[in-house]
Amino acid sequence: MRALVTGAAGFIGSHLCEHLLAGGDSVVGVDAMTDYYDPLRKERNLAGLLGRERFGFVRGDLLELPLEPLLAEAEVVYHLAGQPGVRGSWGEQFAVYLERNVQATQCLLEAARTAPPRRFVYASSSSVYGDAESYPVTETLRPRPLSPYGVTKLAAEHLCELYRTCHGIPTVSLRLFSVYGPRQRPDMAFARLVPAAFSGEPFPLHGDGEQTRDFTYVRDVVTAMRRAALCDWTGVANVGGSGRAVSMNQVIAIVSELAAPVRLLRTPEQDGDVRHTSADTSVARRAFGYRPTVGIREGLAAMVRAEREERWARARAEPAPRAAVPG
Ligand code: NAD
């Protein structure tokens, strides 16, 4: 398969590119290297991909690039580019969320009309649900986002559905639930928690720590994306973790055990944070055989290992301290 991956230098996008290449696909990645977080991290994510056989990269913004030529080459489009994060989406920043999540998706779908791909897989979000009426959430529940970010992800998902029904673009929207793993975005909780365990710096814990999430390991997510692209199904599906919601207090206890005890700095709950998430994944299971395989302990152990290796590499790269000269 020839794949186009938008947001290829990001956390999930870079894992997806690796997974597709490992599966024998050819990949063109696109990324604007936005400064939502340090673009140097994105350069590092890309470093493992550039120069590899069957991988090409286009640096640019979906709102500015000529998209038809990119789509003409693609059999499958994986659309992950966007402005993530619920907390920063209030106030003036909403304009950025509209551009990067809604307008960019519309531009890509519009361009897909001239050369429809075999599948158009969109990275939607569990944020579309907000505080749901019942758990685990099914795709038929009425979405009620609790953040402007969630509103833009839902709007983009509606655009995918609209272009599917009106223009025959075969779209699949996967509602991803709290994705984690090595290279996780630095604004996400585990990406701050694991380094805090090593450095001894306090970890800011919002609220009482009893909020729960259906954490999903990144390898399960990218496997689901490729499977969804290869089957004939279209529509909207949840992609969650083990199905067992895990609290932040439980996560902190596991990381403390795997690395070192975490010091906590207790802070108030944040606007836009939902209390619980938990996914019913039976639609994804029936449609493309989705079965998450990585439990929370195993996934956190992979993050702890990656952090340890990075610290060793950094320590080796630093010049050795010069011996003091007596007198
Ligand atoms: P990320 O910020 O690491 O990756 C997104 C990438 O998109 C970035 O590298 C950014 O530079 C690029 N980008 C943004 N706007 C662009 C534009 N207009 N043109 C080209 N590139 C652009 O985020 P992530 O955590 O890897 O998330 C990827 C996608 O999955 C996002 O759409 C996000 O909303 C969605 N998602 C993520 C999670 C999660 O837990 N990480 C959960 C649900 C949904």
Short mmCIF file of C-alpha atoms and ligand atoms in Angstrom, two decimals:
data_model
loop_
_atom_site.label_atom_id
_atom_site.label_comp_id
_atom_site.label_asym_id
_atom_site.label_seq_id
_atom_site.Cartn_x
_atom_site.Cartn_y
_atom_site.Cartn_z
CA MET A 1 0.00 0.00 0.00
CA ARG A 2 1.11 3.55 -0.73
CA ALA A 3 0.16 5.59 2.32
CA LEU A 4 -0.02 9.30 3.03
CA VAL A 5 0.39 10.08 6.75
CA THR A 6 -0.41 13.61 7.92
CA GLY A 7 1.14 14.61 11.25
CA ALA A 8 3.93 12.10 10.54
CA ALA A 9 6.47 13.77 12.84
CA GLY A 10 4.12 13.74 15.82
CA PHE A 11 3.85 11.17 18.59
CA ILE A 12 1.32 8.76 17.05
CA GLY A 13 2.19 9.69 13.44
CA SER A 14 5.84 8.68 13.80
CA HIS A 15 4.86 5.33 15.37
CA LEU A 16 2.34 4.78 12.56
CA CYS A 17 4.98 5.43 9.87
CA GLU A 18 7.31 2.88 11.50
CA HIS A 19 4.49 0.34 11.70
CA LEU A 20 3.49 0.83 8.04
CA LEU A 21 7.09 0.55 6.82
CA ALA A 22 7.54 -2.62 8.89
CA GLY A 23 4.41 -4.01 7.20
CA GLY A 24 5.89 -3.38 3.73
CA ASP A 25 3.96 -0.20 2.85
CA SER A 26 5.43 2.87 1.15
CA VAL A 27 4.87 6.04 3.14
CA VAL A 28 4.84 9.75 2.39
CA GLY A 29 4.71 11.74 5.63
CA VAL A 30 3.55 15.34 5.84
CA ASP A 31 4.07 17.62 8.81
CA ALA A 32 4.20 21.36 9.41
CA MET A 33 6.35 20.91 12.56
CA THR A 34 4.07 23.27 14.50
CA ASP A 35 5.31 24.70 17.79
CA TYR A 36 2.46 23.36 19.97
CA TYR A 37 5.40 21.67 21.68
CA ASP A 38 9.15 21.84 21.01
CA PRO A 39 9.62 21.08 17.27
CA LEU A 40 13.02 19.57 18.13
CA ARG A 41 11.12 16.59 19.54
CA LYS A 42 9.41 16.19 16.17
CA GLU A 43 12.78 16.39 14.42
CA ARG A 44 13.94 13.55 16.69
CA ASN A 45 10.79 11.53 15.90
CA LEU A 46 11.52 12.00 12.21
CA ALA A 47 15.21 11.15 12.51
CA GLY A 48 14.34 7.46 12.83
CA LEU A 49 12.39 7.59 9.55
CA LEU A 50 14.34 9.86 7.21
CA GLY A 51 16.62 7.99 4.86
CA ARG A 52 14.69 4.74 5.24
CA GLU A 53 13.69 2.90 2.11
CA ARG A 54 10.08 3.54 1.04
CA PHE A 55 9.78 6.70 3.18
CA GLY A 56 9.44 10.25 1.87
CA PHE A 57 8.75 13.42 3.81
CA VAL A 58 7.05 16.70 2.88
CA ARG A 59 7.49 19.58 5.31
CA GLY A 60 4.50 21.87 5.08
CA ASP A 61 1.08 22.95 6.25
CA LEU A 62 -2.02 21.17 4.94
CA LEU A 63 -3.62 24.59 4.58
CA GLU A 64 -0.88 25.76 2.20
CA LEU A 65 0.44 22.69 0.37
CA PRO A 66 -0.94 21.63 -3.01
CA LEU A 67 -2.77 18.52 -1.80
CA GLU A 68 -4.04 16.94 -5.04
CA PRO A 69 -0.60 15.66 -6.14
CA LEU A 70 -0.05 14.10 -2.69
CA LEU A 71 -3.45 12.41 -2.77
CA ALA A 72 -3.06 11.23 -6.34
CA GLU A 73 -0.18 9.02 -5.19
CA ALA A 74 -1.89 7.64 -2.08
CA GLU A 75 -3.95 4.47 -1.79
CA VAL A 76 -4.61 5.12 1.89
CA VAL A 77 -4.70 8.43 3.76
CA TYR A 78 -4.08 8.45 7.50
CA HIS A 79 -5.03 11.88 8.77
CA LEU A 80 -3.42 12.58 12.14
CA ALA A 81 -2.28 16.20 11.70
CA GLY A 82 -3.97 18.50 14.16
CA GLN A 83 -3.74 20.67 17.23
CA PRO A 84 -4.07 18.34 20.24
CA GLY A 85 -4.66 19.08 23.94
CA VAL A 86 -7.91 19.95 25.71
CA ARG A 87 -6.65 22.54 28.17
CA GLY A 88 -5.13 25.00 25.71
CA SER A 89 -8.18 25.06 23.47
CA TRP A 90 -10.11 27.75 25.37
CA GLY A 91 -10.02 31.47 24.57
CA GLU A 92 -8.08 32.96 21.68
CA GLN A 93 -6.32 29.67 20.94
CA PHE A 94 -9.60 28.26 19.63
CA ALA A 95 -8.86 29.88 16.26
CA VAL A 96 -5.77 27.66 15.92
CA TYR A 97 -7.84 24.57 16.78
CA LEU A 98 -10.40 25.51 14.16
CA GLU A 99 -7.71 25.92 11.49
CA ARG A 100 -5.65 22.83 12.27
CA ASN A 101 -8.45 20.43 13.20
CA VAL A 102 -11.45 21.51 11.15
CA GLN A 103 -10.24 23.52 8.14
CA ALA A 104 -7.22 21.31 7.47
CA THR A 105 -9.49 18.23 7.49
CA GLN A 106 -11.94 19.88 5.11
CA CYS A 107 -9.09 20.81 2.71
CA LEU A 108 -7.82 17.23 2.71
CA LEU A 109 -11.28 15.74 2.15
CA GLU A 110 -11.99 18.23 -0.62
CA ALA A 111 -8.73 17.29 -2.35
CA ALA A 112 -9.62 13.60 -1.93
CA ARG A 113 -12.69 14.11 -4.12
CA THR A 114 -10.53 14.34 -7.25
CA ALA A 115 -8.60 11.15 -6.47
CA PRO A 116 -10.47 9.18 -3.77
CA PRO A 117 -8.15 6.88 -1.79
CA ARG A 118 -9.06 3.30 -0.98
CA ARG A 119 -9.47 4.39 2.68
CA PHE A 120 -9.30 7.69 4.54
CA VAL A 121 -8.56 6.99 8.22
CA TYR A 122 -9.08 9.92 10.57
CA ALA A 123 -7.65 10.12 14.11
CA SER A 124 -10.70 11.25 16.08
CA SER A 125 -10.79 11.38 19.85
CA SER A 126 -12.60 10.12 22.96
CA SER A 127 -12.90 13.87 23.79
CA VAL A 128 -16.01 13.96 21.59
CA TYR A 129 -17.92 12.17 24.41
CA GLY A 130 -17.28 14.61 27.29
CA ASP A 131 -18.73 13.40 30.58
CA ALA A 132 -20.84 10.57 29.20
CA GLU A 133 -24.21 9.45 30.53
CA SER A 134 -23.03 5.85 30.89
CA TYR A 135 -19.84 3.79 30.66
CA PRO A 136 -18.26 2.15 28.74
CA VAL A 137 -19.19 4.52 25.93
CA THR A 138 -20.60 3.19 22.67
CA GLU A 139 -20.46 5.09 19.37
CA THR A 140 -24.25 5.61 19.44
CA LEU A 141 -24.14 7.73 22.62
CA ARG A 142 -24.86 11.40 22.03
CA PRO A 143 -21.47 13.17 21.92
CA ARG A 144 -21.24 16.12 24.31
CA PRO A 145 -17.65 17.42 24.24
CA LEU A 146 -16.45 19.17 27.39
CA SER A 147 -13.72 21.20 25.69
CA PRO A 148 -13.37 23.34 22.56
CA TYR A 149 -10.76 20.79 21.38
CA GLY A 150 -13.42 18.05 21.58
CA VAL A 151 -15.81 20.24 19.60
CA THR A 152 -13.28 20.61 16.77
CA LYS A 153 -12.50 16.87 16.72
CA LEU A 154 -16.23 16.12 16.51
CA ALA A 155 -16.69 18.70 13.74
CA ALA A 156 -13.88 17.09 11.72
CA GLU A 157 -15.41 13.67 12.30
CA HIS A 158 -18.75 14.98 11.00
CA LEU A 159 -16.92 16.29 7.92
CA CYS A 160 -15.52 12.79 7.32
CA GLU A 161 -19.02 11.32 7.60
CA LEU A 162 -20.39 14.02 5.31
CA TYR A 163 -17.79 13.46 2.58
CA ARG A 164 -18.41 9.72 2.90
CA THR A 165 -22.16 9.94 2.45
CA CYS A 166 -22.24 12.83 -0.08
CA HIS A 167 -19.05 12.26 -2.08
CA GLY A 168 -18.23 8.59 -1.55
CA ILE A 169 -14.88 9.12 0.19
CA PRO A 170 -14.47 5.90 2.20
CA THR A 171 -13.73 7.40 5.60
CA VAL A 172 -13.10 5.66 8.90
CA SER A 173 -12.99 7.77 12.07
CA LEU A 174 -11.28 6.12 15.00
CA ARG A 175 -12.02 7.65 18.41
CA LEU A 176 -8.69 7.21 20.18
CA PHE A 177 -8.61 6.98 23.99
CA SER A 178 -5.60 8.52 25.88
CA VAL A 179 -2.75 7.14 23.81
CA TYR A 180 0.57 6.51 25.58
CA GLY A 181 3.98 5.00 24.91
CA PRO A 182 7.55 6.13 24.22
CA ARG A 183 7.77 9.59 22.56
CA GLN A 184 4.39 10.59 24.03
CA ARG A 185 3.60 14.32 23.63
CA PRO A 186 5.27 16.28 26.43
CA ASP A 187 1.99 17.91 27.52
CA MET A 188 0.48 14.50 28.34
CA ALA A 189 0.55 13.13 31.87
CA PHE A 190 2.78 10.05 31.45
CA ALA A 191 5.41 12.03 29.52
CA ARG A 192 5.83 14.18 32.63
CA LEU A 193 5.26 11.46 35.21
CA VAL A 194 7.97 9.04 34.04
CA PRO A 195 10.78 11.66 33.89
CA ALA A 196 9.62 12.97 37.31
CA ALA A 197 10.17 9.50 38.80
CA PHE A 198 13.78 9.58 37.58
CA SER A 199 14.60 13.21 38.43
CA GLY A 200 12.79 13.46 41.78
CA GLU A 201 11.02 16.64 40.56
CA PRO A 202 7.44 16.81 41.87
CA PHE A 203 4.72 15.65 39.47
CA PRO A 204 1.71 18.02 39.35
CA LEU A 205 -1.36 15.84 39.97
CA HIS A 206 -4.60 17.57 39.02
CA GLY A 207 -7.50 16.75 41.35
CA ASP A 208 -7.64 13.72 43.68
CA GLY A 209 -6.05 11.24 41.26
CA GLU A 210 -9.22 9.11 41.15
CA GLN A 211 -10.05 10.28 37.62
CA THR A 212 -9.86 7.23 35.34
CA ARG A 213 -8.85 6.77 31.71
CA ASP A 214 -8.99 3.94 29.20
CA PHE A 215 -5.27 4.27 28.41
CA THR A 216 -4.34 2.82 25.01
CA TYR A 217 -0.83 1.76 24.10
CA VAL A 218 0.42 3.37 20.90
CA ARG A 219 1.26 0.05 19.21
CA ASP A 220 -2.36 -1.08 19.61
CA VAL A 221 -3.51 2.22 18.08
CA VAL A 222 -1.31 2.07 14.98
CA THR A 223 -2.18 -1.61 14.48
CA ALA A 224 -5.87 -0.65 14.59
CA MET A 225 -5.32 2.13 12.05
CA ARG A 226 -3.66 -0.13 9.51
CA ARG A 227 -6.23 -2.89 10.00
CA ALA A 228 -9.04 -0.39 9.52
CA ALA A 229 -7.42 0.78 6.28
CA LEU A 230 -7.11 -2.76 4.94
CA CYS A 231 -10.69 -3.89 5.54
CA ASP A 232 -13.83 -2.85 3.67
CA TRP A 233 -15.61 -1.26 6.59
CA THR A 234 -16.31 2.49 6.90
CA GLY A 235 -17.79 4.47 9.81
CA VAL A 236 -16.92 5.54 13.35
CA ALA A 237 -15.32 3.25 15.96
CA ASN A 238 -13.83 3.50 19.44
CA VAL A 239 -10.20 2.45 19.84
CA GLY A 240 -9.59 2.07 23.57
CA GLY A 241 -7.18 0.15 25.77
CA SER A 242 -7.81 -2.93 27.82
CA GLY A 243 -11.42 -1.87 28.44
CA ARG A 244 -10.52 -1.53 32.12
CA ALA A 245 -10.34 2.11 33.19
CA VAL A 246 -7.26 2.89 35.29
CA SER A 247 -6.95 5.79 37.76
CA MET A 248 -4.04 8.24 37.86
CA ASN A 249 -3.35 7.04 41.43
CA GLN A 250 -2.92 3.48 40.10
CA VAL A 251 -0.62 4.72 37.32
CA ILE A 252 1.50 6.67 39.82
CA ALA A 253 1.81 3.55 42.00
CA ILE A 254 2.97 1.42 39.02
CA VAL A 255 5.55 3.99 37.86
CA SER A 256 6.82 4.38 41.45
CA GLU A 257 7.37 0.63 41.54
CA LEU A 258 8.99 0.38 38.09
CA ALA A 259 11.29 3.43 38.40
CA ALA A 260 11.37 5.27 41.76
CA PRO A 261 8.79 6.76 44.15
CA VAL A 262 7.08 9.78 42.58
CA ARG A 263 6.76 13.01 44.59
CA LEU A 264 3.39 14.69 44.04
CA LEU A 265 2.40 18.35 43.82
CA ARG A 266 -1.38 18.45 44.24
CA THR A 267 -3.15 21.01 42.04
CA PRO A 268 -6.83 21.76 41.28
CA GLU A 269 -8.78 19.96 38.58
CA GLN A 270 -8.47 21.56 35.12
CA ASP A 271 -11.24 22.98 32.92
CA GLY A 272 -12.07 20.58 30.11
CA ASP A 273 -10.79 17.44 31.87
CA VAL A 274 -13.46 14.75 32.02
CA ARG A 275 -13.76 12.55 35.11
CA HIS A 276 -13.75 9.14 33.40
CA THR A 277 -13.26 7.54 30.02
CA SER A 278 -13.93 3.94 29.14
CA ALA A 279 -14.47 2.53 25.68
CA ASP A 280 -16.74 -0.18 24.37
CA THR A 281 -14.63 -1.47 21.47
CA SER A 282 -17.02 -4.08 20.08
CA VAL A 283 -17.62 -2.11 16.84
CA ALA A 284 -13.86 -2.07 16.10
CA ARG A 285 -13.59 -5.75 17.05
CA ARG A 286 -16.35 -6.77 14.67
CA ALA A 287 -15.27 -4.40 11.86
CA PHE A 288 -11.53 -5.04 11.70
CA GLY A 289 -10.69 -7.53 14.45
CA TYR A 290 -9.40 -4.95 16.92
CA ARG A 291 -8.01 -6.49 20.10
CA PRO A 292 -5.70 -4.41 22.33
CA THR A 293 -2.76 -6.50 23.46
CA VAL A 294 -0.72 -4.27 25.77
CA GLY A 295 -1.83 -3.85 29.40
CA ILE A 296 -1.05 -0.76 31.45
CA ARG A 297 1.86 -2.28 33.39
CA GLU A 298 3.58 -3.56 30.26
CA GLY A 299 3.04 -0.23 28.45
CA LEU A 300 4.38 1.81 31.35
CA ALA A 301 7.39 -0.51 31.62
CA ALA A 302 8.18 0.29 27.96
CA MET A 303 8.03 4.01 28.74
CA VAL A 304 10.27 3.58 31.78
CA ARG A 305 12.78 1.60 29.69
CA ALA A 306 12.80 4.26 26.96
CA GLU A 307 13.35 7.03 29.52
CA ARG A 308 16.22 5.12 31.14
CA GLU A 309 17.90 4.57 27.76
CA GLU A 310 17.50 8.23 26.83
CA ARG A 311 19.08 9.30 30.10
CA TRP A 312 22.05 6.97 29.56
CA ALA A 313 22.48 8.27 26.00
CA ARG A 314 22.40 11.88 27.24
CA ALA A 315 24.88 11.14 30.03
CA ARG A 316 27.27 9.45 27.54
CA ALA A 317 27.01 12.44 25.18
CA GLU A 318 27.85 14.98 27.88
CA PRO A 319 31.56 15.86 28.19
CA ALA A 320 33.18 14.29 31.27
CA PRO A 321 33.77 16.85 34.07
CA ARG A 322 37.37 18.16 33.99
CA ALA A 323 39.56 17.18 36.93
CA ALA A 324 40.22 20.08 39.30
CA VAL A 325 43.73 21.50 38.94
CA PRO A 326 45.36 21.73 42.38
CA GLY A 327 46.67 25.15 43.47
P1 NAD B 1 1.15 15.47 17.90
O1 NAD B 1 0.96 16.93 18.20
O2 NAD B 1 2.36 14.81 18.42
O3 NAD B 1 1.04 15.24 16.33
C1 NAD B 1 0.29 16.06 15.47
C2 NAD B 1 1.20 16.55 14.35
O4 NAD B 1 0.44 17.28 13.40
C3 NAD B 1 2.31 17.49 14.83
O5 NAD B 1 3.58 16.96 14.52
C4 NAD B 1 2.04 18.80 14.08
O6 NAD B 1 3.24 19.48 13.72
C5 NAD B 1 1.24 18.33 12.88
N1 NAD B 1 0.33 19.36 12.34
C6 NAD B 1 -0.57 20.11 13.02
N2 NAD B 1 -1.24 20.90 12.18
C7 NAD B 1 -0.77 20.66 10.92
C8 NAD B 1 -1.08 21.16 9.64
N3 NAD B 1 -2.01 22.10 9.46
N4 NAD B 1 -0.40 20.67 8.56
C9 NAD B 1 0.57 19.72 8.74
N5 NAD B 1 0.90 19.21 9.94
C10 NAD B 1 0.24 19.67 11.02
O7 NAD B 1 -0.18 14.75 18.46
P2 NAD B 1 -0.51 13.21 18.70
O8 NAD B 1 -0.69 12.98 20.15
O9 NAD B 1 0.44 12.36 17.94
O10 NAD B 1 -1.97 13.13 18.03
C11 NAD B 1 -2.14 12.83 16.65
C12 NAD B 1 -3.62 12.93 16.32
O11 NAD B 1 -4.38 12.03 17.11
C13 NAD B 1 -4.21 14.33 16.56
O12 NAD B 1 -5.12 14.64 15.53
C14 NAD B 1 -4.96 14.17 17.88
O13 NAD B 1 -6.07 15.06 17.96
C15 NAD B 1 -5.41 12.72 17.79
N6 NAD B 1 -5.61 12.09 19.10
C16 NAD B 1 -4.56 11.91 19.94
C17 NAD B 1 -4.76 11.31 21.17
C18 NAD B 1 -3.63 11.07 22.14
O14 NAD B 1 -3.88 10.54 23.23
N7 NAD B 1 -2.38 11.41 21.82
C19 NAD B 1 -6.06 10.90 21.55
C20 NAD B 1 -7.10 11.11 20.66
C21 NAD B 1 -6.87 11.69 19.43
#
